[in-house]
Tab-separated table of C-alpha atoms (C1' of nucleotides) in Angstrom:
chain	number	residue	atom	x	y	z
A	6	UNK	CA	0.000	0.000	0.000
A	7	UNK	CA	1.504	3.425	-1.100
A	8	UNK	CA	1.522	6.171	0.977
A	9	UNK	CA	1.602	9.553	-0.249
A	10	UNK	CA	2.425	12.201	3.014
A	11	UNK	CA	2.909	15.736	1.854
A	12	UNK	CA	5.393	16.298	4.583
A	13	UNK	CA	7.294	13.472	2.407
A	14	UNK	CA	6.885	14.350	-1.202
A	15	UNK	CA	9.934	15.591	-2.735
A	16	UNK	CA	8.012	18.043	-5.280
A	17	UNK	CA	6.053	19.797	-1.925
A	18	UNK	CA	10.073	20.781	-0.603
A	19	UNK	CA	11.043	21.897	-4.031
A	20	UNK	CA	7.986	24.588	-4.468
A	21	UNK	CA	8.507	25.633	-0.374
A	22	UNK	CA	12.614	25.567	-1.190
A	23	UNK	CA	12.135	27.795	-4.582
A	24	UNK	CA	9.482	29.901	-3.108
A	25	UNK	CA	12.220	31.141	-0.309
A	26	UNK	CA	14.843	31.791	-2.824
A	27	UNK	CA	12.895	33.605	-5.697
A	28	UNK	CA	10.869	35.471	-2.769
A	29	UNK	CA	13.821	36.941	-1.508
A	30	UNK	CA	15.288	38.029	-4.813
A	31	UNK	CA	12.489	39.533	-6.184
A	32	UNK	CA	11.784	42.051	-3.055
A	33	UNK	CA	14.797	43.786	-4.025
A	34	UNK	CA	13.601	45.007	-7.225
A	35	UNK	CA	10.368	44.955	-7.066
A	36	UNK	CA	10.800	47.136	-3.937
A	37	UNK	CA	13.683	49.338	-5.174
A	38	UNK	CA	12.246	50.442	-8.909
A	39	UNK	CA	8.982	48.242	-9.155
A	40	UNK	CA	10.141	45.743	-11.523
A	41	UNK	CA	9.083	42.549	-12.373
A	42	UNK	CA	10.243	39.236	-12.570
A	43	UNK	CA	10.405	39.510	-16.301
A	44	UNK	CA	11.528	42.599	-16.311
A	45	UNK	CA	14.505	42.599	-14.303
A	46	UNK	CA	15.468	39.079	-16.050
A	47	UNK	CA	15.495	40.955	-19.400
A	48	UNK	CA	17.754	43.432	-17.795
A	49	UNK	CA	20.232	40.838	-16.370
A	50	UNK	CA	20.253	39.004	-19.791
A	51	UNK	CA	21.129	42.413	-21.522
A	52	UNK	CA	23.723	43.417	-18.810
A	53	UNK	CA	26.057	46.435	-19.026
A	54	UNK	CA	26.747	46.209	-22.890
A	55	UNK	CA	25.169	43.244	-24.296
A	56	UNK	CA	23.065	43.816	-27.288
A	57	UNK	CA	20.442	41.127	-28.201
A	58	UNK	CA	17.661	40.223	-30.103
A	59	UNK	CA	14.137	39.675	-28.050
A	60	UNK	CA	14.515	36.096	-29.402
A	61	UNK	CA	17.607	36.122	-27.632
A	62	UNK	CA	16.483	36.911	-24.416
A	63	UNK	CA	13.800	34.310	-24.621
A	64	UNK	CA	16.481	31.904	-25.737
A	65	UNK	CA	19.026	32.857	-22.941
A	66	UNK	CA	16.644	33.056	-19.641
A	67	UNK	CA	14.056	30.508	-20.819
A	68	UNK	CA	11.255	32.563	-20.338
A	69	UNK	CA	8.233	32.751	-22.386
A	70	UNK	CA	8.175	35.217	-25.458
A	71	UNK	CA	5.098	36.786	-24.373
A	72	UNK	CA	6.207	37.237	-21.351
A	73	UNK	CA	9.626	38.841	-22.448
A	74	UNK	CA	7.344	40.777	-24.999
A	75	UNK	CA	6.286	42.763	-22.427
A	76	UNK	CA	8.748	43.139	-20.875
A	77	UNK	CA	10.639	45.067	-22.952
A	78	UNK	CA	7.655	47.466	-23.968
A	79	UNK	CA	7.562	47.816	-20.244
A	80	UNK	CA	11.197	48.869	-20.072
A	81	UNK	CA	10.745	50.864	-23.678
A	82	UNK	CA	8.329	53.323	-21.924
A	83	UNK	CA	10.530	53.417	-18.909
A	84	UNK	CA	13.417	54.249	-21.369
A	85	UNK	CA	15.863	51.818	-19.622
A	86	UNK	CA	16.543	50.096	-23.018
A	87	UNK	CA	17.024	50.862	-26.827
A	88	UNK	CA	16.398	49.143	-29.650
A	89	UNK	CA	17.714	49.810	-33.293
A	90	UNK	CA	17.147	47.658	-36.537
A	91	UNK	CA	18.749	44.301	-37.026
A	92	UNK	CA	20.392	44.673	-40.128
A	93	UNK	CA	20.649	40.622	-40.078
A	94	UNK	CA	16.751	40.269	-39.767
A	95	UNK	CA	14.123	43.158	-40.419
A	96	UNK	CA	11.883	41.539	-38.154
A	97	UNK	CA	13.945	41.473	-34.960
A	98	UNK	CA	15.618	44.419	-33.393
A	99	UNK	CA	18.736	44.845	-31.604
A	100	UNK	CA	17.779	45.763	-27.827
A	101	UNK	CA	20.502	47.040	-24.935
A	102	UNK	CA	20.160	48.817	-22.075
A	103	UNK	CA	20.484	53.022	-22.159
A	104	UNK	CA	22.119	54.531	-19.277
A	105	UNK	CA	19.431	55.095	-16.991
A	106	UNK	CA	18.803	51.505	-17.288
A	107	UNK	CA	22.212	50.791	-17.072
A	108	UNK	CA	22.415	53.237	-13.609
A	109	UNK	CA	19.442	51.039	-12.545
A	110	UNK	CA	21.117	47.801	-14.020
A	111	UNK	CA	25.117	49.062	-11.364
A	112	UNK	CA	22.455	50.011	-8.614
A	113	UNK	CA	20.959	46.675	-8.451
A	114	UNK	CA	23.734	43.790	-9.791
A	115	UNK	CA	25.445	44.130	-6.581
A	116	UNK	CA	22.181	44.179	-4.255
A	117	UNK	CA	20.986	40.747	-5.969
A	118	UNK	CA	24.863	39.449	-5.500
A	119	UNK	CA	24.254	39.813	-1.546
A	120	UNK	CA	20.857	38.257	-1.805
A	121	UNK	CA	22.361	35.377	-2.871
A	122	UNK	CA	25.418	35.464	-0.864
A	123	UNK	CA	22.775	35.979	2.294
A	124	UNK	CA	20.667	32.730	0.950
A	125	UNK	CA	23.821	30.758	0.333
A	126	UNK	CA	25.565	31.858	3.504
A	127	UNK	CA	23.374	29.214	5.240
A	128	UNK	CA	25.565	26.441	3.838
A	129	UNK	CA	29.031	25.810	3.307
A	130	UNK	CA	31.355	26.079	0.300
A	131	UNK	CA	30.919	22.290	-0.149
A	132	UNK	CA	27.455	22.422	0.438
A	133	UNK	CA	26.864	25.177	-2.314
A	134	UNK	CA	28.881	23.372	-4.928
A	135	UNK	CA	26.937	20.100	-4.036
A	136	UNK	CA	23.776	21.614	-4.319
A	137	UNK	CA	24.480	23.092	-7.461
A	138	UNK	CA	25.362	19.980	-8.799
A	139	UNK	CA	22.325	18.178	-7.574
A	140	UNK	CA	19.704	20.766	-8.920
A	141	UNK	CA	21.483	20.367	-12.153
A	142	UNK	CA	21.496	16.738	-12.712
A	143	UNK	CA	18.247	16.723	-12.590
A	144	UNK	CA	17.157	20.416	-14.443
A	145	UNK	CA	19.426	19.001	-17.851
A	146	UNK	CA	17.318	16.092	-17.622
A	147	UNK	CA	15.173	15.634	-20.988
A	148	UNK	CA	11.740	16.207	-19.382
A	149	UNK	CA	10.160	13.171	-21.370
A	150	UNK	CA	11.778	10.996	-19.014
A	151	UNK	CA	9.420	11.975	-16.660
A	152	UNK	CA	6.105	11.279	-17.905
A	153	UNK	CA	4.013	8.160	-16.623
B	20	UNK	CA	33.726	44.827	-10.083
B	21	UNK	CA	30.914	42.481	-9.309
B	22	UNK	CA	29.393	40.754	-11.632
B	23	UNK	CA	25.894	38.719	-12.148
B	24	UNK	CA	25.508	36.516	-15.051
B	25	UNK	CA	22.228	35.110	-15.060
B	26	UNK	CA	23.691	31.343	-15.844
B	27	UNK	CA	25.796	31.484	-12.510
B	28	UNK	CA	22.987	33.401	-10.620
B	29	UNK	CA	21.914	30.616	-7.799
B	30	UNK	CA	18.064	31.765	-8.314
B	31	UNK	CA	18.403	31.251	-11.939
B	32	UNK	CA	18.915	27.453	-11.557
B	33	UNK	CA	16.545	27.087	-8.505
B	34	UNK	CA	13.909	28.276	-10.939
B	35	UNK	CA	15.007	25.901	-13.343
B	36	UNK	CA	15.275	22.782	-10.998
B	37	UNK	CA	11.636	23.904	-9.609
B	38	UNK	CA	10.011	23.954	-13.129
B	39	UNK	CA	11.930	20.538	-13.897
B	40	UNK	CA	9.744	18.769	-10.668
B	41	UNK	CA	6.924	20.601	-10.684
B	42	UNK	CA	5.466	20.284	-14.797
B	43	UNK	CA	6.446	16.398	-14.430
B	44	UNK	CA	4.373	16.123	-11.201
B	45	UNK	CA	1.145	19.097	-12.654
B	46	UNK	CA	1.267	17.180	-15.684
B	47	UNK	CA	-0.403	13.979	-14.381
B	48	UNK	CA	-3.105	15.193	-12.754
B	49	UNK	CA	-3.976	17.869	-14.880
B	50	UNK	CA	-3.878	15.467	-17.881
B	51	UNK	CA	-5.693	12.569	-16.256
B	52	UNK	CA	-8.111	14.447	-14.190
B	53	UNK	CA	-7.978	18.136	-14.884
B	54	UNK	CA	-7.361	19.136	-11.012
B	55	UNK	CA	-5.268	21.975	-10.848
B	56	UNK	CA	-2.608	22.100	-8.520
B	57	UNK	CA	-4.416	23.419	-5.408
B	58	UNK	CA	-7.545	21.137	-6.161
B	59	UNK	CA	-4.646	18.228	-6.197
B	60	UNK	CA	-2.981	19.830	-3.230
B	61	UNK	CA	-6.129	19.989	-1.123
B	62	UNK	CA	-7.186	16.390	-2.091
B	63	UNK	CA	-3.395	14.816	-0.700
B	64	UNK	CA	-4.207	16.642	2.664
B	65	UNK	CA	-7.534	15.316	3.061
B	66	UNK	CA	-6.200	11.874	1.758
B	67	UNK	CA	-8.497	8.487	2.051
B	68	UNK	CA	-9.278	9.756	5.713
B	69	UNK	CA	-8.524	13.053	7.125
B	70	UNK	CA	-10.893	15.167	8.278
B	71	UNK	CA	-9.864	19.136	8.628
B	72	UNK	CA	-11.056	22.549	7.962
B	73	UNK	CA	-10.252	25.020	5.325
B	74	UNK	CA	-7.901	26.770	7.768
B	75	UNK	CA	-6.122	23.162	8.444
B	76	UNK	CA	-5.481	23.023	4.961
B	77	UNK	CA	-4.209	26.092	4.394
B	78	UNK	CA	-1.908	25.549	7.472
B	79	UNK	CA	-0.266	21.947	6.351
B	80	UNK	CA	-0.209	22.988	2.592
B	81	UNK	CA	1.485	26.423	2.703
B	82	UNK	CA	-0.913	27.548	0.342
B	83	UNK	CA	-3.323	31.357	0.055
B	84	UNK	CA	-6.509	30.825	1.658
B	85	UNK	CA	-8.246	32.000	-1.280
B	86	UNK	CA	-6.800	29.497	-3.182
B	87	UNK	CA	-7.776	26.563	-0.943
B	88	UNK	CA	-11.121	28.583	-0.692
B	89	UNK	CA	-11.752	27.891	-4.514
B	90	UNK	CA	-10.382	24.799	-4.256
B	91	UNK	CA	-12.869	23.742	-2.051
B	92	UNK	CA	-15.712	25.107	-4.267
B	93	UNK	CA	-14.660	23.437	-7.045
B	94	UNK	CA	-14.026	19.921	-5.391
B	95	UNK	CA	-17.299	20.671	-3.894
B	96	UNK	CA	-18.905	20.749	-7.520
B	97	UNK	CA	-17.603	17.943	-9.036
B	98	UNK	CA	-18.797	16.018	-5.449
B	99	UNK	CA	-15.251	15.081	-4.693
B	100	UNK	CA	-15.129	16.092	-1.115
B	101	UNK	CA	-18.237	16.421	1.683
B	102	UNK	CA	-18.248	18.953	4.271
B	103	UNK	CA	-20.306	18.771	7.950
B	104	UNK	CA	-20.417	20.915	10.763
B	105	UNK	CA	-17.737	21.963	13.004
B	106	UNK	CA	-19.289	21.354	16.379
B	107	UNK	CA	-16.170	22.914	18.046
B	108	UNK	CA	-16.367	26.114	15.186
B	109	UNK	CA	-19.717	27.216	13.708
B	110	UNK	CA	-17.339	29.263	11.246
B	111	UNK	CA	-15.565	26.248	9.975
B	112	UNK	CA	-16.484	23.301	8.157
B	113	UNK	CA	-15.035	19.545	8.574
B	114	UNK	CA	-13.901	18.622	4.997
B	115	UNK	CA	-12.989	15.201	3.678
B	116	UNK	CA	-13.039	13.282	0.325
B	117	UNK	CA	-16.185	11.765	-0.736
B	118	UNK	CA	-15.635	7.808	-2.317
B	119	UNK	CA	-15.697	9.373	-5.587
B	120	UNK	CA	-13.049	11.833	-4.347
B	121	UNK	CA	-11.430	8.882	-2.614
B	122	UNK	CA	-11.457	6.911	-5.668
B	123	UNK	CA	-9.704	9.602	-7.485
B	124	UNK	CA	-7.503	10.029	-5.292
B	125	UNK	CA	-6.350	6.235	-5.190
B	126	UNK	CA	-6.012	6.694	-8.659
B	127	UNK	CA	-3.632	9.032	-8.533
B	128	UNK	CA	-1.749	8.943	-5.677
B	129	UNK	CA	0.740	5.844	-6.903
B	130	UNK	CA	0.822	7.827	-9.794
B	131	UNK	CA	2.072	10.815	-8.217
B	132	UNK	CA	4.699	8.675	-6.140
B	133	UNK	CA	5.998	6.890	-9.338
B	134	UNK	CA	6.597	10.272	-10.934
B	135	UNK	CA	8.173	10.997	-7.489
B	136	UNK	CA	10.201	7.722	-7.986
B	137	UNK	CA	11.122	8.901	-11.899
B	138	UNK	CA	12.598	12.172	-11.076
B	139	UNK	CA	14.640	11.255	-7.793
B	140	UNK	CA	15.883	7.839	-9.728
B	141	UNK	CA	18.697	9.852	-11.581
B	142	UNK	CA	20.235	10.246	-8.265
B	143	UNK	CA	21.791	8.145	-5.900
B	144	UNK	CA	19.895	7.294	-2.505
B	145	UNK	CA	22.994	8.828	-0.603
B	146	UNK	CA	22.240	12.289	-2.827
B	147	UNK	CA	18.316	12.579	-2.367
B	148	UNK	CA	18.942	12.364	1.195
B	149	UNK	CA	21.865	15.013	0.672
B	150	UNK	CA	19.543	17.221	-1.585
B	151	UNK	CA	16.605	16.959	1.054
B	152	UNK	CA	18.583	18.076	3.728
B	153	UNK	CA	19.989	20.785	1.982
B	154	UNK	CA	16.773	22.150	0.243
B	155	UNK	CA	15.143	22.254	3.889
B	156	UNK	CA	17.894	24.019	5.468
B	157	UNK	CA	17.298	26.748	3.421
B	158	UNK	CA	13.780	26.208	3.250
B	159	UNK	CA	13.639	26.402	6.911
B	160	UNK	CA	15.189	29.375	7.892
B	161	UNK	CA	13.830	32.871	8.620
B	162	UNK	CA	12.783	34.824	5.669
B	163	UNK	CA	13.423	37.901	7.134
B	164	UNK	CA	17.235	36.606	6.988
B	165	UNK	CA	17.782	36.988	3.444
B	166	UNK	CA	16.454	41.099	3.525
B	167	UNK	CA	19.428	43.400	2.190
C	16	DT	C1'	9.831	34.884	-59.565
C	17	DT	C1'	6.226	33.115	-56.850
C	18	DG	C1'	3.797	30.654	-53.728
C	19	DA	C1'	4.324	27.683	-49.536
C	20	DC	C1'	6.379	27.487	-45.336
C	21	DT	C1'	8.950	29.161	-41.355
C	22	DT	C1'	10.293	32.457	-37.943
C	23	DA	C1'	10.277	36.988	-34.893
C	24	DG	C1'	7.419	39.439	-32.329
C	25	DT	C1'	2.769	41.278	-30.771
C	26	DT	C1'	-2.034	41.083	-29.601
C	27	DT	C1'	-6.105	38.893	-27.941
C	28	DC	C1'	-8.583	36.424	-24.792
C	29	DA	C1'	-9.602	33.560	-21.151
C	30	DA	C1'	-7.859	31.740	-16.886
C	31	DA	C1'	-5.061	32.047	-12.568
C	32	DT	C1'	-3.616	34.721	-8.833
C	33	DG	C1'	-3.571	37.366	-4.462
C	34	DA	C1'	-4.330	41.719	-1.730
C	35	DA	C1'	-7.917	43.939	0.309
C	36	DA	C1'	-12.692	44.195	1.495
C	37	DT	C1'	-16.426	41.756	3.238
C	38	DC	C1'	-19.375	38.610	5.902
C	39	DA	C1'	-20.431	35.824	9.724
C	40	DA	C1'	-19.431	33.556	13.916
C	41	DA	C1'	-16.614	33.470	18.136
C	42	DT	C1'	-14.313	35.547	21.887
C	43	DG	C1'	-12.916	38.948	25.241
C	44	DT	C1'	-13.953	42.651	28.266
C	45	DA	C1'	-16.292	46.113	30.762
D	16	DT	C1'	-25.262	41.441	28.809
D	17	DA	C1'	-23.596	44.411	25.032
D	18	DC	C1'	-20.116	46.048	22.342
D	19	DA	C1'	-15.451	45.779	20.387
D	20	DT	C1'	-12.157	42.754	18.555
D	21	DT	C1'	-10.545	38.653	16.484
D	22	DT	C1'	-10.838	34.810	13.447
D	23	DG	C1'	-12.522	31.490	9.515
D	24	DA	C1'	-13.889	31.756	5.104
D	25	DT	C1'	-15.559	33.993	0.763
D	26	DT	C1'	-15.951	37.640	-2.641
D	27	DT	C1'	-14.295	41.458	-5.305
D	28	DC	C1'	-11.174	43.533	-8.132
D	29	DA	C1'	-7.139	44.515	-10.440
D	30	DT	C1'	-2.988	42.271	-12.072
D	31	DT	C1'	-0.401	38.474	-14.095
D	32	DT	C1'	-0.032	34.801	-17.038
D	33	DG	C1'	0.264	31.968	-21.341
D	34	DA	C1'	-1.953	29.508	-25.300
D	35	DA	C1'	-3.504	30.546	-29.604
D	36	DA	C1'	-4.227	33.743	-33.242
D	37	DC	C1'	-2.191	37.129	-35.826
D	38	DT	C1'	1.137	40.300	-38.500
D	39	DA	C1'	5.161	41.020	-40.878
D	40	DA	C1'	9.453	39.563	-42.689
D	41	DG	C1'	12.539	35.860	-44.305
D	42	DT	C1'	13.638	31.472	-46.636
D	43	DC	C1'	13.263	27.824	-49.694
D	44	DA	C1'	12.000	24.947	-53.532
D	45	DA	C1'	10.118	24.525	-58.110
DNA sequence: TTGACTTAGTTTCAAATGAAATCAAATGTA
DNA sequence: TACATTTGATTTCATTTGAAACTAAGTCAA
């Protein structure tokens, strides 16, 4: 007879574990210039001087192109990113941070650096390394192999 | 000079891992039943004989209270759970699966622990107890820790 | 070329979410 | 006892989300 305890089941930890961590990250921004999730991922992805297609983005932070869609009209009427044609592809355009986003962009990188500094300084260096490894064994996984 | 790149960035891969566990585990009962995650989440804390109240629920499941409120409402119409009286709480009802919410559940509860089985089988038994303990003692902690 | 197909990005629409307001019963206190 | 406060649960409302449809540009094969 199979028993399934919520206290037990290994997906219940993972949403309580990942709720912690991405609860704590996003109060900085969110809090400090009312970004969102999306938004300050699209920043990240673009950093200082990177210069990247919206596809790009999607690509590179595997977040939905909707989502990331918004996202940057969000941060076009903010002004905290440009875009200029794609000379490569006329229906893409070539997006990068302007410098208020980029003062926004030097404000925050080192806040979200101690965030995770603070949420890793709960374990040791081993620890970290180990659960880094763990988490990605199982993330590069092809996701088929799950289904029953 | 700090620097964040997002594919270094802990909370990056946390969201990552957490997507990884939770669309194999959503997948099955939202394909085989269409219960949505806090209609599934509700049912596993009632389970084939627990008796609580909306507020219980909410407690054990670390979930919003609206959310287990519509949960409720919906398991209510499809006749999935029966509520009574709270003798001890006029406010509160005593909620608990029906034996077509039982049957359901029974259903899917080995399925749920095989997909458990699937994901945690590409580690050893030595690292799911290593990545248990580790996700909790983060998990556990203070929130307010992690402010900066 | 041209017509079929693919790809980049946006818009639409319906569903999910949660903070705040509300309702109703319980409890505490004068 | 009455009145204020607290608590369990639901409703309202505004926001967030993503699948599917759509638009516009690019590619490819005949």
């Amino acid at each position: 007879m199979s028993l399934l305890v919520l206290e037990d089941f290994f997906p219940f930890h993972t949403r309580i574990f990942y709720r912690q961590v991405s609860s704590a990250v996003t109060r900085v921004y969110e809090t400090r210039y009312g970004l969102k999730p999306y938004e300050w991922r699209t920043m990240v992805i673009l950093g200082p001087d990177g210069e990247f297609t919206a596809n790009e983005i999607v690509t590179k932070s595997s977040m939905d192109k909707v989502s990331v869609s918004r996202a940057i009209t969000a941060l076009k009427a903010r002004k905290w990113i440009l875009s200029k044609a794609n000379k490569a592809d006329g229906r893409s355009r070539l997006l990068r941070l302007s410098s208020a986003g980029k003062a926004v962009y030097d404000d925050l990188a080192p806040l979200m650096l101690e965030v995770e500094r603070k949420l890793l300084s709960v374990y040791s260096e081993e620890e970290v390394a180990e659960l880094r490894r763990l988490m990605a064994k199982l993330a590069n996984q092809d996701s088929a192999k799950f289904i029953v």
